[in-house]
Amino acid sequence: MSTTQNKDYYATLGVKKTATSDDIRKAFRKLARKYHPDVNPNDKKSEEKFKEISEANDVLSDEKKRKVYDQVGFYSDQIDPAQAEAYARQQSGRRQGPPVDFGGFDFSGFQGGPGQGAAGAGKNAADSASWGSFRDIFSGIFTGNEAQRRSHGPEPGTDLEYQAPIEFWTAIRGGNARIEIRRQEVCPTCHGQASSGAPMTCPECSGTGQVTQMGGRMKFNIPCPRCGGSGRITNACPTCHGEGLIYRTETIEFRIKAGTRDGQRIRLQGKGNAGTNGGPQGDLYVIVRIGSHPVFTRVADDIHLNVPITIAEATLGAKVDVPTIEGRAQLRIPPGTQSGQKLRLRERGVESASVAGQRGDQIVTVEVVIPQLNDERSKEIMREFAKLNNQDPRVTLFDKL
């Protein structure tokens, strides 16, 4: 039966078990500068050393993780801190007696066993199986209750999110749009089983389904991480390489509702990644990104545009035609309108996609165009106009100084 030895994280960082958080941080930084891959390019030994010190720092720099490590002798995210503390208390009560050795005790009844099939057990399932039983092992030791077996049932596929560029007019009037996505589908060769061929004896555990994990003075028999505790392995599917899923690029067509806004999120049910072990497919979320227009600018359901007018129209007032998203409309220019002034055409904007019968406005910013006077008659008229209207528009500006 194979045995996995504990890692001495304190020795890895070169600090004592009584080291403070500051000592650990300084030790890691010193070693990181020495073994970082950027400092030692193409150096496999330095790369492995950097991984070791990073792993040690991850555990020892976290107060909760370090406490579990000190109590049990190793760390896993699956270890219940309360059970680890109970184990530490029991061990401290036995310090005056002989060393505790559970090497001959079989914990196989608490987790895994031959009934845990390897079909469909990929890399992630094997990795989690190597640590997933520790909480049940501790529970069995201190409560005497046999842990329930963990089932590998159907798991739903993950959701996808893509941004889709939509034309300006499509978002206003509604229509169909397309987007190309890359998603996971069930492997057509193994039908999601991730394996092919007849099963064979696992070389890691020699068919026992168990390996030994050292925990201080204790030895735990845990499910083999390679076969998941079944003692048998199968060849990975050549199509999906043991994943049970393959990637496929697909063009998805979807409906754009009239009045759809920029940034709106559209859910396409069942268009995400495929599930495993018969689980349902995830969903696809499309984030709408609306294109620009050379004349109109859309803000929520309002339409903005700039309209040039003449000096005479601005001074005397007028009615001018302006473009709208439905064609054109007549806009009244009040006498004395200033350049940059905003005028509103009510309910000439975009129909709301969420509130029936409601629509935005059209906001028109007028720009007074100053003509180029190329003939003497026009210049003479302008001089006469200046004499008749000789108010200084800058008087109030200097009054504020």
PDB file of C-alpha atoms in Angstrom, residues 1 100-108 212 217-221:
ATOM      1  CA  MET A   1       0.000   0.000   0.000  1.00  0.00           C
ATOM      2  CA  VAL A 100      -0.286   6.501  19.066  1.00  0.00           C
ATOM      3  CA  ASP A 101      -0.092   4.442  15.864  1.00  0.00           C
ATOM      4  CA  PHE A 102      -3.198   3.656  13.888  1.00  0.00           C
ATOM      5  CA  GLY A 103      -1.200   2.037  11.106  1.00  0.00           C
ATOM      6  CA  GLY A 104      -3.035  -1.248  11.469  1.00  0.00           C
ATOM      7  CA  PHE A 105      -6.493   0.318  11.692  1.00  0.00           C
ATOM      8  CA  ASP A 106      -8.580   0.247   8.526  1.00  0.00           C
ATOM      9  CA  PHE A 107     -10.651   3.367   7.931  1.00  0.00           C
ATOM     10  CA  SER A 108     -12.065   2.058   4.654  1.00  0.00           C
ATOM     11  CA  THR A 212      -1.802   5.692   3.473  1.00  0.00           C
ATOM     12  CA  ARG A 217       1.908   9.827  14.657  1.00  0.00           C
ATOM     13  CA  MET A 218      -1.226   8.578  12.959  1.00  0.00           C
ATOM     14  CA  LYS A 219      -1.593   6.817   9.642  1.00  0.00           C
ATOM     15  CA  PHE A 220      -4.858   7.144   7.752  1.00  0.00           C
ATOM     16  CA  ASN A 221      -6.024   4.776   5.027  1.00  0.00           C
TER      17      ASN A 221
END
